[in-house]
Amino acid sequence: MKALVTGGAGFIGSHLVDHLVAEGLDVVVVDNLSMGDLHNVKHQDEVTIYVEDVRNEKFMQQLLQEEQPDYIYFLAAVASVADSIERPAETHSVNQTAVFNMLEYIRKTNLPIKQFLFTSSAAVYGNLPELPKKEDSRVDPLSPYAIDKYATERFVLAYGELYDLPTVCVRFFNVYGPGQNPSSPYSGVLSILTDCLNNKKPFTLYGDGSQTRDFVYVEDVIQALWLITKSDTEHEVFNIANGNEASLNAIIETYEKVAGTSLQIKKAPGREGEVKRSVANIGKLIKLGYTTKWSLEAGLSKYWEGA
Ligand code: UD1
């Protein structure tokens, strides 16, 4: 069995690649290293890596023909809400057009895949009051990022239904853990917090810190992805989260305790297009056998140990 992982040198992608290699799959990675890093890929001798952009349509088509993957995990993305507001056109070309082009090519050439898994986001739910978010909760995408993720989900599911392709979508909540790149102001907040605590840098807090998120340790995310693959599920959407809501203030406090050091905080106005509260119902995933192995405290301790 062969798996193609776009964004496979990135934070979540590289953890997935490790797991797929351990499961005995042949793994092919495409990553343009915009946020990813080849050092993230542990078993480089066992993985075929192409440093390429998923927007290179010709390249991607040739790759699919040559490699004939059974499983496709589409993780390549502009991964930040705030970044998408700065670069809406570029976000769209990666987060939607590249995915659409691949689906269209698979349809036209009848490529015999076993699963096409698209990684969407909790950002699609927006600021509607129902909590926790279920996969069939109403959506209200507020940023170019969330709009692209939601629209692409719809393409992925419709292509699945209309052309009988084995497609599935997941909505990541806030994933954290080793390998998340803190170098951009648009990086995930826990990678930035880790960097600030480690290097005694001031942390910029956007808003009053009362915004909440459902933080999930990357190992639990990989567990969920693999369960979805093994279950042969198709035409479904799954939340991938921990199922607990925590405010940014509470996370900072917990992390300061774990790290045994305090953070220097600079306040800044809240970011545009952001979700105020976020927490998932993970019942659908639990039915597949998912159990969260990492509480926030345990995950943060593990992350801090390796930082
Ligand atoms: C994150 C993910 C996104 C995923 C979504 C699902 C990243 C970069 N983004 O978006 O891919 O689809 O979860 O919910 O991993 N913050 C600060 N200071 C900082 C950075 C962030 O206060 O230096 C705040 C933000 O304003 C936000 C919160 O921390 O309120 C989380 O921000 P961020 O880590 O960028 O995540 P999301 O926008 O939730």
GROMACS .gro file of C-alpha atoms and ligand atoms in nm:
model
  346
    1MET     CA    1   0.000   0.000   0.000
    2LYS     CA    2   0.121   0.346  -0.083
    3ALA     CA    3   0.028   0.681   0.072
    4LEU     CA    4   0.082   1.029  -0.065
    5VAL     CA    5   0.103   1.300   0.200
    6THR     CA    6   0.097   1.659   0.074
    7GLY     CA    7   0.251   1.884   0.337
    8GLY     CA    8   0.434   1.575   0.465
    9ALA     CA    9   0.734   1.775   0.589
   10GLY     CA   10   0.507   2.003   0.789
   11PHE     CA   11   0.407   1.977   1.149
   12ILE     CA   12   0.110   1.738   1.136
   13GLY     CA   13   0.213   1.583   0.804
   14SER     CA   14   0.550   1.466   0.930
   15HIS     CA   15   0.392   1.295   1.232
   16LEU     CA   16   0.151   1.124   0.995
   17VAL     CA   17   0.439   1.015   0.771
   18ASP     CA   18   0.616   0.857   1.073
   19HIS     CA   19   0.303   0.666   1.158
   20LEU     CA   20   0.239   0.546   0.803
   21VAL     CA   21   0.598   0.425   0.774
   22ALA     CA   22   0.558   0.238   1.105
   23GLU     CA   23   0.239   0.080   0.969
   24GLY     CA   24   0.442  -0.053   0.677
   25LEU     CA   25   0.312   0.173   0.400
   26ASP     CA   26   0.526   0.315   0.123
   27VAL     CA   27   0.512   0.689   0.170
   28VAL     CA   28   0.551   0.971  -0.081
   29VAL     CA   29   0.573   1.330   0.039
   30VAL     CA   30   0.518   1.653  -0.153
   31ASP     CA   31   0.610   1.968   0.033
   32ASN     CA   32   0.736   2.308  -0.084
   33LEU     CA   33   0.899   2.366   0.256
   34SER     CA   34   0.720   2.700   0.297
   35MET     CA   35   0.647   2.607   0.659
   36GLY     CA   36   0.768   2.246   0.656
   37ASP     CA   37   1.123   2.128   0.716
   38LEU     CA   38   1.292   1.813   0.588
   39HIS     CA   39   1.434   1.758   0.938
   40ASN     CA   40   1.077   1.686   1.051
   41VAL     CA   41   1.075   1.368   0.839
   42LYS     CA   42   1.243   1.105   1.056
   43HIS     CA   43   1.273   0.812   0.814
   44GLN     CA   44   1.401   0.998   0.510
   45ASP     CA   45   1.567   0.688   0.367
   46GLU     CA   46   1.231   0.510   0.369
   47VAL     CA   47   1.024   0.795   0.226
   48THR     CA   48   1.018   0.944  -0.125
   49ILE     CA   49   1.025   1.321  -0.089
   50TYR     CA   50   0.947   1.573  -0.361
   51VAL     CA   51   1.022   1.934  -0.280
   52GLU     CA   52   0.746   2.081  -0.494
   53ASP     CA   53   0.442   2.301  -0.471
   54VAL     CA   54   0.099   2.135  -0.480
   55ARG     CA   55  -0.008   2.417  -0.712
   56ASN     CA   56   0.221   2.280  -0.983
   57GLU     CA   57  -0.059   2.100  -1.163
   58LYS     CA   58   0.155   1.928  -1.424
   59PHE     CA   59   0.391   1.797  -1.161
   60MET     CA   60   0.107   1.671  -0.942
   61GLN     CA   61  -0.060   1.491  -1.233
   62GLN     CA   62   0.263   1.321  -1.333
   63LEU     CA   63   0.327   1.225  -0.972
   64LEU     CA   64  -0.017   1.064  -0.936
   65GLN     CA   65   0.037   0.868  -1.258
   66GLU     CA   66   0.384   0.750  -1.161
   67GLU     CA   67   0.325   0.677  -0.796
   68GLN     CA   68  -0.038   0.551  -0.810
   69PRO     CA   69  -0.101   0.606  -0.437
   70ASP     CA   70  -0.375   0.411  -0.260
   71TYR     CA   71  -0.423   0.676   0.008
   72ILE     CA   72  -0.399   1.050  -0.039
   73TYR     CA   73  -0.378   1.278   0.265
   74PHE     CA   74  -0.408   1.642   0.162
   75LEU     CA   75  -0.238   1.839   0.439
   76ALA     CA   76  -0.057   2.103   0.235
   77ALA     CA   77  -0.211   2.438   0.323
   78VAL     CA   78  -0.174   2.798   0.419
   79ALA     CA   79  -0.262   2.703   0.775
   80SER     CA   80  -0.337   3.036   0.941
   81VAL     CA   81  -0.657   3.239   0.965
   82ALA     CA   82  -0.460   3.563   1.007
   83ASP     CA   83  -0.225   3.477   0.718
   84SER     CA   84  -0.525   3.414   0.491
   85ILE     CA   85  -0.647   3.766   0.560
   86GLU     CA   86  -0.307   3.902   0.450
   87ARG     CA   87  -0.284   3.669   0.146
   88PRO     CA   88  -0.635   3.566   0.037
   89ALA     CA   89  -0.548   3.487  -0.326
   90GLU     CA   90  -0.248   3.273  -0.238
   91THR     CA   91  -0.446   3.096   0.034
   92HIS     CA   92  -0.720   3.020  -0.216
   93SER     CA   93  -0.479   2.878  -0.471
   94VAL     CA   94  -0.334   2.634  -0.217
   95ASN     CA   95  -0.632   2.559   0.006
   96GLN     CA   96  -0.887   2.522  -0.267
   97THR     CA   97  -0.760   2.523  -0.627
   98ALA     CA   98  -0.480   2.269  -0.570
   99VAL     CA   99  -0.721   2.028  -0.400
  100PHE     CA  100  -0.986   2.077  -0.666
  101ASN     CA  101  -0.736   2.016  -0.946
  102MET     CA  102  -0.627   1.691  -0.787
  103LEU     CA  103  -0.983   1.568  -0.744
  104GLU     CA  104  -1.063   1.657  -1.102
  105TYR     CA  105  -0.760   1.468  -1.227
  106ILE     CA  106  -0.850   1.163  -1.018
  107ARG     CA  107  -1.202   1.175  -1.160
  108LYS     CA  108  -1.092   1.216  -1.522
  109THR     CA  109  -0.831   0.943  -1.511
  110ASN     CA  110  -1.024   0.704  -1.287
  111LEU     CA  111  -0.723   0.679  -1.061
  112PRO     CA  112  -0.796   0.377  -0.839
  113ILE     CA  113  -0.755   0.527  -0.490
  114LYS     CA  114  -0.874   0.377  -0.162
  115GLN     CA  115  -0.917   0.704   0.026
  116PHE     CA  116  -0.877   1.075  -0.037
  117LEU     CA  117  -0.863   1.256   0.295
  118PHE     CA  118  -0.894   1.635   0.301
  119THR     CA  119  -0.795   1.827   0.612
  120SER     CA  120  -1.036   2.106   0.688
  121SER     CA  121  -1.068   2.316   1.001
  122ALA     CA  122  -1.279   2.402   1.303
  123ALA     CA  123  -1.264   2.757   1.167
  124VAL     CA  124  -1.559   2.668   0.940
  125TYR     CA  125  -1.796   2.685   1.240
  126GLY     CA  126  -1.732   3.056   1.299
  127ASN     CA  127  -1.903   3.234   1.584
  128LEU     CA  128  -2.247   3.075   1.592
  129PRO     CA  129  -2.358   3.010   1.950
  130GLU     CA  130  -2.411   2.630   1.945
  131LEU     CA  131  -2.137   2.455   2.144
  132PRO     CA  132  -1.982   2.203   2.139
  133LYS     CA  133  -1.958   2.189   1.761
  134LYS     CA  134  -2.092   1.875   1.598
  135GLU     CA  135  -2.008   1.789   1.241
  136ASP     CA  136  -2.365   1.879   1.142
  137SER     CA  137  -2.370   2.207   1.338
  138ARG     CA  138  -2.433   2.515   1.126
  139VAL     CA  139  -2.123   2.675   0.977
  140ASP     CA  140  -2.030   3.041   0.944
  141PRO     CA  141  -1.686   3.074   0.787
  142LEU     CA  142  -1.552   3.421   0.871
  143SER     CA  143  -1.212   3.439   0.697
  144PRO     CA  144  -1.072   3.351   0.353
  145TYR     CA  145  -0.913   3.052   0.527
  146ALA     CA  146  -1.241   2.922   0.668
  147ILE     CA  147  -1.433   2.992   0.346
  148ASP     CA  148  -1.178   2.799   0.138
  149LYS     CA  149  -1.173   2.510   0.384
  150TYR     CA  150  -1.551   2.484   0.389
  151ALA     CA  151  -1.598   2.520   0.013
  152THR     CA  152  -1.327   2.264  -0.049
  153GLU     CA  153  -1.493   2.022   0.192
  154ARG     CA  154  -1.807   2.055  -0.017
  155PHE     CA  155  -1.614   1.980  -0.338
  156VAL     CA  156  -1.445   1.682  -0.176
  157LEU     CA  157  -1.774   1.538  -0.050
  158ALA     CA  158  -1.967   1.615  -0.370
  159TYR     CA  159  -1.696   1.458  -0.586
  160GLY     CA  160  -1.720   1.156  -0.358
  161GLU     CA  161  -2.096   1.126  -0.401
  162LEU     CA  162  -2.126   1.229  -0.766
  163TYR     CA  163  -1.832   1.039  -0.909
  164ASP     CA  164  -1.814   0.758  -0.657
  165LEU     CA  165  -1.477   0.853  -0.513
  166PRO     CA  166  -1.379   0.739  -0.162
  167THR     CA  167  -1.341   1.085  -0.010
  168VAL     CA  168  -1.352   1.198   0.351
  169CYS     CA  169  -1.293   1.527   0.537
  170VAL     CA  170  -1.160   1.603   0.881
  171ARG     CA  171  -1.189   1.928   1.074
  172PHE     CA  172  -0.879   1.987   1.282
  173PHE     CA  173  -0.926   2.189   1.598
  174ASN     CA  174  -0.610   2.339   1.748
  175VAL     CA  175  -0.330   2.090   1.705
  176TYR     CA  176  -0.003   2.126   1.899
  177GLY     CA  177   0.312   1.927   1.963
  178PRO     CA  178   0.673   1.885   1.851
  179GLY     CA  179   0.765   2.002   1.504
  180GLN     CA  180   0.529   2.300   1.484
  181ASN     CA  181   0.726   2.585   1.332
  182PRO     CA  182   0.718   2.899   1.554
  183SER     CA  183   0.902   3.121   1.305
  184SER     CA  184   0.609   3.311   1.158
  185PRO     CA  185   0.376   3.550   1.339
  186TYR     CA  186   0.105   3.328   1.189
  187SER     CA  187   0.234   3.010   1.353
  188GLY     CA  188   0.018   2.813   1.594
  189VAL     CA  189  -0.006   2.988   1.928
  190LEU     CA  190   0.144   2.703   2.132
  191SER     CA  191   0.457   2.692   1.917
  192ILE     CA  192   0.493   3.069   1.968
  193LEU     CA  193   0.432   3.034   2.344
  194THR     CA  194   0.696   2.761   2.365
  195ASP     CA  195   0.946   2.977   2.181
  196CYS     CA  196   0.870   3.276   2.404
  197LEU     CA  197   0.901   3.074   2.727
  198ASN     CA  198   1.220   2.905   2.609
  199ASN     CA  199   1.394   3.216   2.485
  200LYS     CA  200   1.248   3.471   2.728
  201LYS     CA  201   1.082   3.660   2.443
  202PRO     CA  202   0.769   3.872   2.501
  203PHE     CA  203   0.445   3.709   2.389
  204THR     CA  204   0.186   3.919   2.203
  205LEU     CA  205  -0.162   3.838   2.329
  206TYR     CA  206  -0.429   3.931   2.074
  207GLY     CA  207  -0.749   4.032   2.250
  208ASP     CA  208  -0.816   3.976   2.619
  209GLY     CA  209  -0.725   3.608   2.627
  210SER     CA  210  -1.082   3.496   2.692
  211GLN     CA  211  -1.106   3.338   2.345
  212THR     CA  212  -1.129   2.962   2.380
  213ARG     CA  213  -0.989   2.674   2.176
  214ASP     CA  214  -0.995   2.295   2.185
  215PHE     CA  215  -0.627   2.198   2.188
  216VAL     CA  216  -0.540   1.847   2.079
  217TYR     CA  217  -0.197   1.685   2.101
  218VAL     CA  218  -0.062   1.577   1.764
  219GLU     CA  219  -0.035   1.207   1.861
  220ASP     CA  220  -0.409   1.196   1.922
  221VAL     CA  221  -0.462   1.355   1.581
  222ILE     CA  222  -0.257   1.082   1.414
  223GLN     CA  223  -0.453   0.818   1.604
  224ALA     CA  224  -0.775   0.972   1.466
  225LEU     CA  225  -0.648   0.993   1.107
  226TRP     CA  226  -0.540   0.631   1.112
  227LEU     CA  227  -0.874   0.516   1.257
  228ILE     CA  228  -1.053   0.698   0.976
  229THR     CA  229  -0.831   0.534   0.715
  230LYS     CA  230  -0.874   0.188   0.865
  231SER     CA  231  -1.251   0.226   0.888
  232ASP     CA  232  -1.280   0.280   0.510
  233THR     CA  233  -1.526   0.559   0.588
  234GLU     CA  234  -1.631   0.772   0.296
  235HIS     CA  235  -1.830   1.088   0.227
  236GLU     CA  236  -1.818   1.188   0.594
  237VAL     CA  237  -1.678   1.475   0.801
  238PHE     CA  238  -1.506   1.419   1.136
  239ASN     CA  239  -1.404   1.667   1.403
  240ILE     CA  240  -1.055   1.594   1.533
  241ALA     CA  241  -1.011   1.747   1.876
  242ASN     CA  242  -0.972   1.674   2.242
  243GLY     CA  243  -1.327   1.770   2.335
  244ASN     CA  244  -1.228   2.027   2.601
  245GLU     CA  245  -1.260   2.404   2.591
  246ALA     CA  246  -0.985   2.621   2.739
  247SER     CA  247  -0.934   2.995   2.725
  248LEU     CA  248  -0.603   3.130   2.602
  249ASN     CA  249  -0.552   3.282   2.949
  250ALA     CA  250  -0.600   2.938   3.110
  251ILE     CA  251  -0.361   2.781   2.861
  252ILE     CA  252  -0.095   3.040   2.932
  253GLU     CA  253  -0.134   2.982   3.307
  254THR     CA  254  -0.111   2.604   3.269
  255TYR     CA  255   0.191   2.629   3.041
  256GLU     CA  256   0.370   2.868   3.279
  257LYS     CA  257   0.319   2.611   3.557
  258VAL     CA  258   0.441   2.325   3.339
  259ALA     CA  259   0.747   2.523   3.229
  260GLY     CA  260   0.812   2.662   3.577
  261THR     CA  261   0.865   3.008   3.434
  262SER     CA  262   0.652   3.312   3.365
  263LEU     CA  263   0.573   3.483   3.041
  264GLN     CA  264   0.614   3.846   2.955
  265ILE     CA  265   0.289   3.948   2.789
  266LYS     CA  266   0.232   4.237   2.547
  267LYS     CA  267  -0.133   4.315   2.475
  268ALA     CA  268  -0.260   4.383   2.124
  269PRO     CA  269  -0.609   4.423   1.979
  270GLY     CA  270  -0.795   4.102   1.886
  271ARG     CA  271  -0.736   3.969   1.535
  272GLU     CA  272  -0.998   4.014   1.263
  273GLY     CA  273  -1.195   3.715   1.138
  274GLU     CA  274  -1.128   3.507   1.447
  275VAL     CA  275  -1.348   3.263   1.626
  276LYS     CA  276  -1.432   3.361   1.984
  277ARG     CA  277  -1.515   3.018   2.128
  278SER     CA  278  -1.430   2.674   1.995
  279VAL     CA  279  -1.486   2.326   2.132
  280ALA     CA  280  -1.575   2.001   1.960
  281ASN     CA  281  -1.815   1.721   2.012
  282ILE     CA  282  -1.598   1.419   1.928
  283GLY     CA  283  -1.870   1.153   1.955
  284LYS     CA  284  -1.841   1.054   1.590
  285LEU     CA  285  -1.471   0.985   1.626
  286ILE     CA  286  -1.523   0.797   1.952
  287LYS     CA  287  -1.755   0.561   1.764
  288LEU     CA  288  -1.456   0.468   1.547
  289GLY     CA  289  -1.262   0.377   1.864
  290TYR     CA  290  -1.089   0.710   1.936
  291THR     CA  291  -0.975   0.776   2.291
  292THR     CA  292  -0.791   1.096   2.378
  293LYS     CA  293  -0.464   0.987   2.533
  294TRP     CA  294  -0.331   1.335   2.607
  295SER     CA  295  -0.489   1.584   2.845
  296LEU     CA  296  -0.377   1.944   2.798
  297GLU     CA  297  -0.143   1.920   3.101
  298ALA     CA  298   0.010   1.591   2.984
  299GLY     CA  299   0.048   1.715   2.626
  300LEU     CA  300   0.203   2.045   2.733
  301SER     CA  301   0.446   1.866   2.968
  302LYS     CA  302   0.555   1.631   2.691
  303TYR     CA  303   0.588   1.920   2.444
  304TRP     CA  304   0.788   2.127   2.693
  305GLU     CA  305   1.023   1.835   2.774
  306GLY     CA  306   1.125   1.813   2.409
  307ALA     CA  307   1.137   2.189   2.347
  308UD1     C1  308  -0.570   2.722   1.436
  308UD1     C2  309  -0.476   2.672   1.328
  308UD1     C3  310  -0.555   2.643   1.202
  308UD1     C4  311  -0.667   2.547   1.237
  308UD1     C5  312  -0.755   2.609   1.344
  308UD1     C6  313  -0.866   2.516   1.390
  308UD1     C7  314  -0.245   2.749   1.325
  308UD1     C8  315  -0.152   2.855   1.282
  308UD1     N1  316  -0.375   2.773   1.299
  308UD1     O1  317  -0.623   2.851   1.404
  308UD1     O2  318  -0.470   2.585   1.105
  308UD1     O3  319  -0.742   2.522   1.121
  308UD1     O4  320  -0.674   2.633   1.459
  308UD1     O5  321  -0.936   2.577   1.496
  308UD1     O6  322  -0.206   2.648   1.376
  308UD1     N2  323  -0.268   3.426   1.939
  308UD1     C9  324  -0.207   3.520   2.023
  308UD1     N3  325  -0.075   3.547   2.002
  308UD1    C10  326  -0.001   3.488   1.904
  308UD1    C11  327  -0.064   3.393   1.820
  308UD1    C12  328  -0.198   3.365   1.839
  308UD1     O7  329  -0.270   3.577   2.112
  308UD1     O8  330   0.119   3.518   1.891
  308UD1    C13  331  -0.411   3.395   1.960
  308UD1    C14  332  -0.492   3.415   1.835
  308UD1     O9  333  -0.532   3.549   1.820
  308UD1    C15  334  -0.607   3.317   1.860
  308UD1    C16  335  -0.544   3.205   1.941
  308UD1    O10  336  -0.423   3.258   1.992
  308UD1    O11  337  -0.709   3.378   1.934
  308UD1    C17  338  -0.512   3.085   1.855
  308UD1    O12  339  -0.444   3.130   1.740
  308UD1     P1  340  -0.377   3.031   1.635
  308UD1    O13  341  -0.283   2.939   1.702
  308UD1    O14  342  -0.325   3.115   1.523
  308UD1    O15  343  -0.499   2.937   1.594
  308UD1     P2  344  -0.641   2.955   1.524
  308UD1    O16  345  -0.659   3.087   1.460
  308UD1    O17  346  -0.741   2.907   1.622
   0.00000   0.00000   0.00000
